[in-house]
Coordinates of C-alpha atoms and ligand atoms in Angstrom, one line a residue:
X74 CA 29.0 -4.9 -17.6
X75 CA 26.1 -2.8 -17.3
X76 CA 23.1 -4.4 -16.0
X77 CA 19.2 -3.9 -18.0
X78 CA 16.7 -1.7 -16.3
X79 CA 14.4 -4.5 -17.0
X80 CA 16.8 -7.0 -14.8
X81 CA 16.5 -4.6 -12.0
X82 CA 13.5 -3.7 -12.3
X83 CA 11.4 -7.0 -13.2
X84 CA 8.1 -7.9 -12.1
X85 CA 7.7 -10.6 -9.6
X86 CA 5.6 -12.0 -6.9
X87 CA 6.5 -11.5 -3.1
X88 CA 7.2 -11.6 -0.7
X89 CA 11.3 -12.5 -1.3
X90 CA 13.3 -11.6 -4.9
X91 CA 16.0 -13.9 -3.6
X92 CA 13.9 -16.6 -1.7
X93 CA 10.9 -16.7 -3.7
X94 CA 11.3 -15.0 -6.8
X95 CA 15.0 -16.4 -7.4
X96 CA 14.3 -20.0 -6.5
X97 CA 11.1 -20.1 -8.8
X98 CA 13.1 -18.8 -11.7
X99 CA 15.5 -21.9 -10.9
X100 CA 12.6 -24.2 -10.6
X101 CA 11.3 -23.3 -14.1
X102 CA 15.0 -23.0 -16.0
X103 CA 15.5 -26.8 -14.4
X104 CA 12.6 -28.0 -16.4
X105 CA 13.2 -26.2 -19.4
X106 CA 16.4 -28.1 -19.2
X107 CA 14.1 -31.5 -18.9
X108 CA 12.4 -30.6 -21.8
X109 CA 15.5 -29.8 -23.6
X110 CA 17.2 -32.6 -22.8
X111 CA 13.9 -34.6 -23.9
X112 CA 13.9 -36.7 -20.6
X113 CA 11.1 -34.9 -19.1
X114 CA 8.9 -37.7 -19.7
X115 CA 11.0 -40.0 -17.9
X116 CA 11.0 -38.5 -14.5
X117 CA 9.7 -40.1 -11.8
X118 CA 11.0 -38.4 -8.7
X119 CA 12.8 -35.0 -8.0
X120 CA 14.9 -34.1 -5.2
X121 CA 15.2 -30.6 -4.1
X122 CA 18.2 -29.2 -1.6
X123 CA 18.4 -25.8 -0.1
X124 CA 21.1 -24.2 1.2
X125 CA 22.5 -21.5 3.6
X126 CA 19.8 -18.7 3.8
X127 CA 17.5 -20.5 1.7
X128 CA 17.0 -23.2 4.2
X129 CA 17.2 -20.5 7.2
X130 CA 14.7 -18.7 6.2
X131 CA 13.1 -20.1 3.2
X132 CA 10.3 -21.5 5.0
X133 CA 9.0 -17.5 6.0
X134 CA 9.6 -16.4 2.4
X135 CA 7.6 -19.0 0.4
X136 CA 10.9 -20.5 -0.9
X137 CA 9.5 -24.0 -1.0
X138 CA 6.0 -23.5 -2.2
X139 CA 7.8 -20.8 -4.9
X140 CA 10.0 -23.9 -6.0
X141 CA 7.4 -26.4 -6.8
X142 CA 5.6 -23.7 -8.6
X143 CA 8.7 -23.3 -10.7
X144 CA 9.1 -27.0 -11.3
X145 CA 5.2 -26.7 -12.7
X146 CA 6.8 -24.3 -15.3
X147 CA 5.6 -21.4 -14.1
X148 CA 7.8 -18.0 -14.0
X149 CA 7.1 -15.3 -11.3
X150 CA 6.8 -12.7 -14.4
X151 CA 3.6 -14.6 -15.5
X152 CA 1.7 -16.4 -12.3
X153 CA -0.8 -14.4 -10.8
X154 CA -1.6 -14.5 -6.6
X155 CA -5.3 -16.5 -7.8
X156 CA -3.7 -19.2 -9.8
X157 CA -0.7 -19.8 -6.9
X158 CA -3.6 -19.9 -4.6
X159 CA -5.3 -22.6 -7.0
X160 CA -1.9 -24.4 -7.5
X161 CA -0.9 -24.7 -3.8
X162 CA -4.2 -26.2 -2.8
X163 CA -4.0 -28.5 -5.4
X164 CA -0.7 -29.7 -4.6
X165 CA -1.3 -30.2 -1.1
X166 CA -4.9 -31.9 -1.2
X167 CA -3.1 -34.1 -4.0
X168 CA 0.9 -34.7 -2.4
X169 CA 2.0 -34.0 -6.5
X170 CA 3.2 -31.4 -8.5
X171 CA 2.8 -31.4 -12.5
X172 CA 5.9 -31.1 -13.6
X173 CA 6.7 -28.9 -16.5
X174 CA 2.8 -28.7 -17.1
X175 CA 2.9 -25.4 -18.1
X176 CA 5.5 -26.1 -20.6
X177 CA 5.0 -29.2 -22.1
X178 CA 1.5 -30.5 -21.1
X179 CA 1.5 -33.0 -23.1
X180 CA 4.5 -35.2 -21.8
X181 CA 4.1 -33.6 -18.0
X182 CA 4.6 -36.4 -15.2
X183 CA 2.4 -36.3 -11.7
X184 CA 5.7 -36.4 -8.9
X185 CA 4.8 -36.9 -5.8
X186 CA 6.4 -34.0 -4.4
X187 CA 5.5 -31.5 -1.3
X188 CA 7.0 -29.1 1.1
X189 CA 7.7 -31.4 3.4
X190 CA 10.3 -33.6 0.9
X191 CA 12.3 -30.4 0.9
X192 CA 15.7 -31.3 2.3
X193 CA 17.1 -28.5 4.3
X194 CA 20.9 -27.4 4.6
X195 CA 20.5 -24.2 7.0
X196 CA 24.3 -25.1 8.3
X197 CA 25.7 -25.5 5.0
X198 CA 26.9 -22.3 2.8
X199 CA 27.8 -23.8 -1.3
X200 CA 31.0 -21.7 -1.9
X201 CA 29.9 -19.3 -4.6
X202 CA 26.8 -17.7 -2.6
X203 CA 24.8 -18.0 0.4
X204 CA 21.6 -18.4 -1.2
X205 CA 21.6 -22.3 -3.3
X206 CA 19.8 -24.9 -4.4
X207 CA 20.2 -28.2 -6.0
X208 CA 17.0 -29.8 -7.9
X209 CA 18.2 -33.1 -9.0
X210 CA 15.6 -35.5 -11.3
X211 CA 16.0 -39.2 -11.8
X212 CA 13.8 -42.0 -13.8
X213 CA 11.9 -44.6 -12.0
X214 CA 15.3 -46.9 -11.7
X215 CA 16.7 -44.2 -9.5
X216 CA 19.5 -43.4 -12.3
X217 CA 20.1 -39.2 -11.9
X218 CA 19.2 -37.8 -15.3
X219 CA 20.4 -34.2 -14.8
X220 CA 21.3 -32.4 -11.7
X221 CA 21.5 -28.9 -10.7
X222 CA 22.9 -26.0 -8.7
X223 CA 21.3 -22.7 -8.6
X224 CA 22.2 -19.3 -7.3
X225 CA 19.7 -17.1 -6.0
X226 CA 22.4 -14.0 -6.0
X227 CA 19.7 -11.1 -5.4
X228 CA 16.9 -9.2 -6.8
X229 CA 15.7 -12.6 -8.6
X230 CA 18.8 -13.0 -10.5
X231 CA 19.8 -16.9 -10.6
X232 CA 22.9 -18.3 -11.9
X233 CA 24.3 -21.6 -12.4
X234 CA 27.6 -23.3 -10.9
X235 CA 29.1 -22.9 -14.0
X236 CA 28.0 -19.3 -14.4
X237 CA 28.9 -18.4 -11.1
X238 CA 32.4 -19.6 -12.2
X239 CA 32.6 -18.0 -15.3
X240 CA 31.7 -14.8 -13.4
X241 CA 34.2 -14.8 -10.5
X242 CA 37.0 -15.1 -13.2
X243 CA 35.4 -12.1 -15.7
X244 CA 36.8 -8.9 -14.8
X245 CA 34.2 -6.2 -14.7
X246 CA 33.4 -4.4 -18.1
X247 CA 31.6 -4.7 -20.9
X248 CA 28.6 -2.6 -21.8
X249 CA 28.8 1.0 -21.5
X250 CA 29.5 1.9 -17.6
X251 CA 30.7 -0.5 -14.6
X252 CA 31.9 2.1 -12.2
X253 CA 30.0 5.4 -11.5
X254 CA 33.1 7.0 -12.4
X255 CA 32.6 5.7 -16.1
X256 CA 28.8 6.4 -15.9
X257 CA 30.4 10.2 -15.0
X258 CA 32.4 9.9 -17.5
X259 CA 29.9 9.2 -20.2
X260 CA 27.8 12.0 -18.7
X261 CA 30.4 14.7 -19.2
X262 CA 32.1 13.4 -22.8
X263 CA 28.4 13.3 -24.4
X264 CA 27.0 16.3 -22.3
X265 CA 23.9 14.0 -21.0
X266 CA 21.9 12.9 -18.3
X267 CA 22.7 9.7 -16.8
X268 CA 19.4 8.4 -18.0
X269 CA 20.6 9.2 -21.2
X270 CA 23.7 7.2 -20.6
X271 CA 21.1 4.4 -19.1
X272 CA 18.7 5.1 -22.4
X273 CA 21.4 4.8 -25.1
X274 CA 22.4 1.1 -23.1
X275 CA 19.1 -0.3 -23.7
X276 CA 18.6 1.1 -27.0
X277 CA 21.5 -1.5 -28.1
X278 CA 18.3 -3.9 -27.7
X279 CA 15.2 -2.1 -27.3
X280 CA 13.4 0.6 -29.7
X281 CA 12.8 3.8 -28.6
X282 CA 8.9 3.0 -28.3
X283 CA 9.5 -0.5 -26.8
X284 CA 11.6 1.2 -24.3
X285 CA 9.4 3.6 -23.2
X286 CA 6.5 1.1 -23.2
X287 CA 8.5 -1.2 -21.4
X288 CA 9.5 1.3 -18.8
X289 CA 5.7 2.0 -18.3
X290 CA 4.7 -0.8 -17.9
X291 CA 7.4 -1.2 -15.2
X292 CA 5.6 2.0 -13.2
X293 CA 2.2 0.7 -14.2
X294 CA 2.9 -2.5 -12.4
X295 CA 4.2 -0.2 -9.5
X296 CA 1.1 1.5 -9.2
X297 CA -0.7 -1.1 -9.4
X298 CA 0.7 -2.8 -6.7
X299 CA 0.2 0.3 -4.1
X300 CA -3.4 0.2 -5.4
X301 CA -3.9 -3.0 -4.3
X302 CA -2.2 -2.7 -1.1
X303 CA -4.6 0.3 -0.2
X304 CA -7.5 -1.5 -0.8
X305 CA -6.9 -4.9 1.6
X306 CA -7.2 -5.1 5.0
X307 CA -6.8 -7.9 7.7
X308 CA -3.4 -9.2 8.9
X309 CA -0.5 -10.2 6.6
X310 CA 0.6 -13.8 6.3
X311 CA 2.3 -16.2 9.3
X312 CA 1.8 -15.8 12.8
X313 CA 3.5 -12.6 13.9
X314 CA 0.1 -11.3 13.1
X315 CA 1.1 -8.0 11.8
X316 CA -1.7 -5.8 10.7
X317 CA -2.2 -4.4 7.2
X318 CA -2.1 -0.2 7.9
X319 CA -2.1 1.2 4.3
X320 CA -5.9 0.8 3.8
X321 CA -6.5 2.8 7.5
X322 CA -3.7 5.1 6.5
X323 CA -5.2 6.1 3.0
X324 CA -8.4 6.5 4.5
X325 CA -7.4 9.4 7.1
X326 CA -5.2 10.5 5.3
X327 CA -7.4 11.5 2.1
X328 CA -10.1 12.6 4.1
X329 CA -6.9 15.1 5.7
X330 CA -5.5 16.5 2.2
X331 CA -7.7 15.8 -0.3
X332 CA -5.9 18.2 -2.6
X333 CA -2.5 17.2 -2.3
X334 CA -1.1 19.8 -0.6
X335 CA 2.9 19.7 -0.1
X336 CA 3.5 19.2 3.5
X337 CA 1.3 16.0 3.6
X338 CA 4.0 15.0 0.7
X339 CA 5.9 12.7 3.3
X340 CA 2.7 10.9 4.5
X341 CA 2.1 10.1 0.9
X342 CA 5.3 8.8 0.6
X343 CA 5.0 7.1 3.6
X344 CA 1.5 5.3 2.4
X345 CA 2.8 4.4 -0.8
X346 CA 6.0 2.3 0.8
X347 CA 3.6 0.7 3.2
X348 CA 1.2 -0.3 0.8
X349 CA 3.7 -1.7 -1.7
X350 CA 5.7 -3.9 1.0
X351 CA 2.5 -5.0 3.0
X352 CA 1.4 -6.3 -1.0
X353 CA 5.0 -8.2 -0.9
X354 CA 4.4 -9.2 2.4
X355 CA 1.0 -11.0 0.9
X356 CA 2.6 -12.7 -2.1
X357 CA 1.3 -10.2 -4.2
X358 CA 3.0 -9.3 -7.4
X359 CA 5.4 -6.5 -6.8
X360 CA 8.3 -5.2 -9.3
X361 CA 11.7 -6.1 -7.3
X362 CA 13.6 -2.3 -7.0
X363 CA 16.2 -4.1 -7.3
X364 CA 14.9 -6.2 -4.9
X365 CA 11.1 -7.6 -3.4
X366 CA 12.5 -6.7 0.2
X367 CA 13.1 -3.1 -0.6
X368 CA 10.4 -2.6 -3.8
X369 CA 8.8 -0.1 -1.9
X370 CA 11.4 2.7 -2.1
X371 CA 11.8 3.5 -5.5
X372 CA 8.2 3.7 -6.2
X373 CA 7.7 5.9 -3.1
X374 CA 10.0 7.9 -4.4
X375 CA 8.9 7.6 -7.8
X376 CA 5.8 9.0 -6.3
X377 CA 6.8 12.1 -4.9
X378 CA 8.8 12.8 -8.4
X379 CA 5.6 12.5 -10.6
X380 CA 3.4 14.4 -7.9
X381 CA 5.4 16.6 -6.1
X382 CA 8.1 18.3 -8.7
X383 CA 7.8 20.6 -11.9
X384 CA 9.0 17.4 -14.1
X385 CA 6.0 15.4 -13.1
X386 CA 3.4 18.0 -13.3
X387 CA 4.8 19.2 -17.0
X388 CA 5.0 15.5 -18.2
X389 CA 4.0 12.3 -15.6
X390 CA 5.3 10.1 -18.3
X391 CA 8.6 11.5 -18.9
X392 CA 9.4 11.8 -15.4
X393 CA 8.9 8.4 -14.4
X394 CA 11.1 7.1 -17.9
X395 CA 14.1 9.5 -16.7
X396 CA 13.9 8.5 -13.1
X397 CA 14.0 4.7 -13.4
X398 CA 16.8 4.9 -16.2
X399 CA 18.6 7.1 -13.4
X400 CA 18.0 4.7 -10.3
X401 CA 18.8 1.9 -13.0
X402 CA 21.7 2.9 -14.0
X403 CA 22.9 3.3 -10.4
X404 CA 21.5 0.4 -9.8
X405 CA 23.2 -1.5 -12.6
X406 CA 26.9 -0.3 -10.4
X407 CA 25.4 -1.9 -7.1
X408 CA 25.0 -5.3 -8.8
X409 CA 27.8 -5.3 -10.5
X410 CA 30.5 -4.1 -8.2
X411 CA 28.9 -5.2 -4.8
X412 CA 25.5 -6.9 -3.7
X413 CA 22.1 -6.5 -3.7
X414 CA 21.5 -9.2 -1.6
X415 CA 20.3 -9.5 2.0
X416 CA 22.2 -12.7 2.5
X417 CA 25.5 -11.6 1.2
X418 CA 25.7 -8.0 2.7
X419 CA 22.8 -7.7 4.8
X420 CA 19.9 -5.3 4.3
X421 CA 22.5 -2.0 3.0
X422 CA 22.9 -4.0 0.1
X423 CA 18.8 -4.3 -0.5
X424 CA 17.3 -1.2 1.4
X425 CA 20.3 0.8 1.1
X426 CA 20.7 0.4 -2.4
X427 CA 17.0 0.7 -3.1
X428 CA 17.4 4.5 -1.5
X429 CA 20.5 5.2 -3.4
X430 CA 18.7 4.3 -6.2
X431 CA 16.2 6.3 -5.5
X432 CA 17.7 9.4 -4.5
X433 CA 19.5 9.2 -8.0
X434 CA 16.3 9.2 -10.0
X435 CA 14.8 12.2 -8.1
X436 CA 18.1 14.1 -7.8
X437 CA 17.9 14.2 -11.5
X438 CA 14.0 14.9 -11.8
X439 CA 14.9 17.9 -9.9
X440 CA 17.3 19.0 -12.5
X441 CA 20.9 18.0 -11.0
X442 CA 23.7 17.8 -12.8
X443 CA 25.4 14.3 -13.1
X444 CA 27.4 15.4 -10.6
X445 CA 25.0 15.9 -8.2
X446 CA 22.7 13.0 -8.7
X447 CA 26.2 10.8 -8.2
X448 CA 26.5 12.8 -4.8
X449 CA 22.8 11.7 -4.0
X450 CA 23.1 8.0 -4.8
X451 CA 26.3 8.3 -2.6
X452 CA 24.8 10.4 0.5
X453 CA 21.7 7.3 0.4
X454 CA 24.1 4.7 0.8
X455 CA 26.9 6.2 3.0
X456 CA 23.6 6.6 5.9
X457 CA 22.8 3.0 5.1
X458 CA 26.4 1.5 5.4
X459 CA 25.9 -1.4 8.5
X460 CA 22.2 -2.0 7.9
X461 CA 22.1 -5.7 9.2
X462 CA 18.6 -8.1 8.1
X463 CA 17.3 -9.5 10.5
X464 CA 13.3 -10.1 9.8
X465 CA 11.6 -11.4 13.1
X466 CA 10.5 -15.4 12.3
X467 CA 12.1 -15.1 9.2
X468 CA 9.2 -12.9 7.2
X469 CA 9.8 -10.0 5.0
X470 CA 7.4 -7.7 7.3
X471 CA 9.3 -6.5 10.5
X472 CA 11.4 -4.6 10.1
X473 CA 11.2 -4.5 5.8
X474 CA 8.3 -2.8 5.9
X475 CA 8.3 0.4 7.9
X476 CA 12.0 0.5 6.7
X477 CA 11.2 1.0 3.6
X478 CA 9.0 4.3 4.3
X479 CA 11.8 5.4 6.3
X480 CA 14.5 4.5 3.6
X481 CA 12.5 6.7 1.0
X482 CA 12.3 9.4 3.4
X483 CA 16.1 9.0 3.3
X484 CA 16.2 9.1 -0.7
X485 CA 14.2 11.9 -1.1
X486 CA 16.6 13.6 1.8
X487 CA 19.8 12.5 -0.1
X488 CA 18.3 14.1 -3.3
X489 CA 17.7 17.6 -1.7
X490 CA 21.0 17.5 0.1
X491 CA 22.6 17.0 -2.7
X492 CA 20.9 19.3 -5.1
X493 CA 21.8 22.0 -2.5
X494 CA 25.9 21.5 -3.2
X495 CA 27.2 22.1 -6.4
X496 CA 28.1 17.9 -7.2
X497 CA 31.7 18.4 -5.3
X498 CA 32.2 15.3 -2.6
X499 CA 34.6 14.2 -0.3
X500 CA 33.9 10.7 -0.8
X501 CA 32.8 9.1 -4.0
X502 CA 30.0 7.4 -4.7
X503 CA 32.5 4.2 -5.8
X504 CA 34.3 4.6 -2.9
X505 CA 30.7 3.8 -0.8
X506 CA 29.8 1.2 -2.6
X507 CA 32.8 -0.8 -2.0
X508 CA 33.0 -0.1 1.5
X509 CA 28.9 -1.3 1.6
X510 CA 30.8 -4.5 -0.3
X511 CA 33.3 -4.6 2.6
X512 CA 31.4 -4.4 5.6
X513 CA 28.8 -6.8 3.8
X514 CA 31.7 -9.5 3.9
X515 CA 32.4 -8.7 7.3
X516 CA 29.0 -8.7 8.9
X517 CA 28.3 -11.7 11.1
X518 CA 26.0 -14.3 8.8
X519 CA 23.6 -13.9 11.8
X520 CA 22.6 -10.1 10.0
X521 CA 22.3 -12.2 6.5
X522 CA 19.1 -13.0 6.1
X523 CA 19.6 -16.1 8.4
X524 CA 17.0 -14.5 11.4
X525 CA 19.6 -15.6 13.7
X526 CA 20.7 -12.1 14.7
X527 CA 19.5 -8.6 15.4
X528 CA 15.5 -8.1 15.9
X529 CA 14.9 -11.9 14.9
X530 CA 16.3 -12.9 18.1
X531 CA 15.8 -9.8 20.4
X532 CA 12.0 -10.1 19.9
X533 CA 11.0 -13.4 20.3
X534 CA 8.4 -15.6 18.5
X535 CA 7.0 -18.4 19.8
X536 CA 6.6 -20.8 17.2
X537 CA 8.4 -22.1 14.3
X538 CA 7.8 -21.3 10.9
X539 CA 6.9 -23.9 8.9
Ligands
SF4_791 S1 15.7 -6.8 6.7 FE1 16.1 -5.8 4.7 S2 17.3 -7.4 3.5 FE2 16.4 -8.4 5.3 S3 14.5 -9.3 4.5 FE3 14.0 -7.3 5.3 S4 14.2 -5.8 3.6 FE4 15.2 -7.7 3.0

């Protein structure tokens, strides 16, 4: 089926979509289930499992902390860096959480609940997905009133055991497009842009002006982001120490082409990446594209659409609507036919995906045929096939970051090649996503997000995360 813009493309906090964003949206879905089921006010302890990559390197990615926020009822759409900051120093001076209080204050019980109680199950992989949790309540007697597992699948998407089974046995289909030779299809029979395609999809539930709105908002938040990663400074969270570069970047580089001239483009692409993934980094609010690791490409690409092409000099707006339908629609194929998580298929399936995305929007900002902007989404991801994730101590800052810059350099690359053929490819852009799908399942778990491979273990850190 073909997958919302607004699921792709969904604002979050950082630094992780499938460690911290996921496993808050699971943390918040269990207590709506309390409430539903009307024992919320009968819970007197809740225990909380992680599994697989979770466990491995949860700890780095504010997994914990992210769940007992969830558990207080609060979504990562909605909660804002001050009140987390307010919320985790309550809940450590006080060893409680208040659970469901943002959802039902009235009946919400004080647990005593911390990081610590987590129970961690790094060894163990839960069959459907490497990424799981189960949150598990019971009453003062110790009787189990309702128990949970949750799949954090990628790009904050969570799914139940049950859903995850429903799932596996669902053939793909549905809505619209599941294959970019049916989005190509769609192109050709109706004569239309893929965001067209992607436009006339979320019409089916979305006005024209909600749409648009919506999809504004989306780059708004974007911005927004980059703004604020400018304008900090200092070192990022944990104790690699990494330094925050976008604010020194920006300066020099404003004070070097303060009119915008086209050969600093790349820098400003460069800056924008930087700024949006050293934001993640922080735990700032980010909009996962699809995912928090890789948010950074598609608004750095976005970037050089709206301020470096004839589309987003005629019309700013309308540039940034068409290219995140494009890249979503693109997207939409990734998550449905492959992975856009780190943990299944390694970083091709986040970065990699990010930039096909990516060079699909722009290919089409530029004026390319369907044709072509399939060819660009395909050239990003056939150059990303392999990429392993391996994030030193288990933080989404080396090597996310820099790869990010790097991966939109690629996307904006992919577009131009692409736009120089005529949209005629050897190999398809379905044919590259399910080989990204089969050397995902073939890639050692030590390149999944478990920081037991790769850079994580080449570069050593001398402490342990916790
Ligand atoms: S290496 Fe890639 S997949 Fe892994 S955490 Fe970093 S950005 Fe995400």
């Amino acid at each position: 089926m073909t997958i919302s813009v607004f699921d792709l493309f969904s604002v979050g906090i950082g630094p992780s979509s499938s460690h911290t964003v996921g496993p808050m949206r699971a943390g918040n879905r269990f207590v709506a289930e309390l409430c539903a089921s009307d024992v919320l006010g009968s819970v007197a302890d809740i225990r909380v499992d992680l599994y697989g990559s979770l466990a491995a390197t949860g700890a780095g990615h504010g997994t914990p902390t992210a769940i007992l926020l969830g558990l207080e009822g609060y979504a990562p759409e909605e909660i804002t860096p001050d009140v987390i900051a307010e919320r985790v120093s309550t809940m450590t001076s006080t060893g409680r959480i208040a659970l469901a209080a943002e959802l039902a204050p009235a009946s919400s019980p004080a647990i005593a609940l911390t990081v610590e109680d987590l129970v961690m199950h790094p060894a163990t992989i839960l069959p459907f997905h490497p990424n799981a949790l189960t949150l598990t309540a019971f009453d003062g007697a110790g009787i189990e009133l309702l128990a949970q597992t949750y799949y954090s699948v990628g790009g904050g998407f969570v799914v139940t055991e049950a859903q995850a089974r429903t799932a596996q046995t669902n053939e793909p289909g549905g809505r619209a497009f599941s294959s970019a030779a049916e989005l190509l299809e769609l192109c050709r029979r109706d004569h239309c842009a893929m965001s067209d395609v992607m436009a006339r999809v979320e019409g089916e539930t979305h006005s024209v002006d909600d749409l648009r709105a919506r999809l504004l908002h989306i780059r708004d938040v974007m911005v927004a982001c980059e703004r604020r990663g400018i304008s900090q400074s200092g070192t990022l969270p944990g104790t690699l120490g990494v330094r925050r570069r976008a604010r020194g970047w920006y300066e020099r580089l404003n004070a070097e082409d303060p009119g915008r001239r086209p050969e600093f483009a790349e820098d400003w692409v460069n800056l924008v990446a930087l700024a949006i993934n050293e934001e993640n980094a922080s735990g700032g609010r980010v909009v996962t594209a699809p995912t928090n690791g890789a948010a950074g490409i598609v608004p750095a690409v976005l970037h050089y659409a709206v301020h470096y092409t004839a589309s987003g000099g005629a019309d700013a707006d309308d540039t940034a609507i068409r290219f995140l339908l494009a890249a979503g629609a693109i997207g939409s194929i990734y998550k449905e036919r492959a992975s856009i998580s780190g943990a299944e298929v390694g970083c091709q399936g986040e970065v990699g995906s990010a930039a096909s995305m990516a060079a699909a929007g722009l290919a089409e900002i530029l004026g390319g045929s369907p044709e072509q902007v399939e060819n660009a989404a395909e050239i990003a991801m056939e150059h990303s096939l392999g990429l392993t994730c391996d994030p030193i101590g288990g933080l989404v800052q080396i090597p996310c970051i820099e790869r990010n810059a790097i991966s939109a350099g690629k996307a904006i690359n992919a577009a131009r090649m692409a736009l120089r053929g005529d949209g005629a490819h050897r190999v398809s852009l379905d044919q590259v996503i399910e080989t990204m799908r089969l050397t995902g399942a073939d890639m050692s778990t030590k390149y999944k997000e478990t920081s037991t491979g790769g850079l994580a273990v080449s570069v050593p850190v001398n402490y342990v995360e916790c």
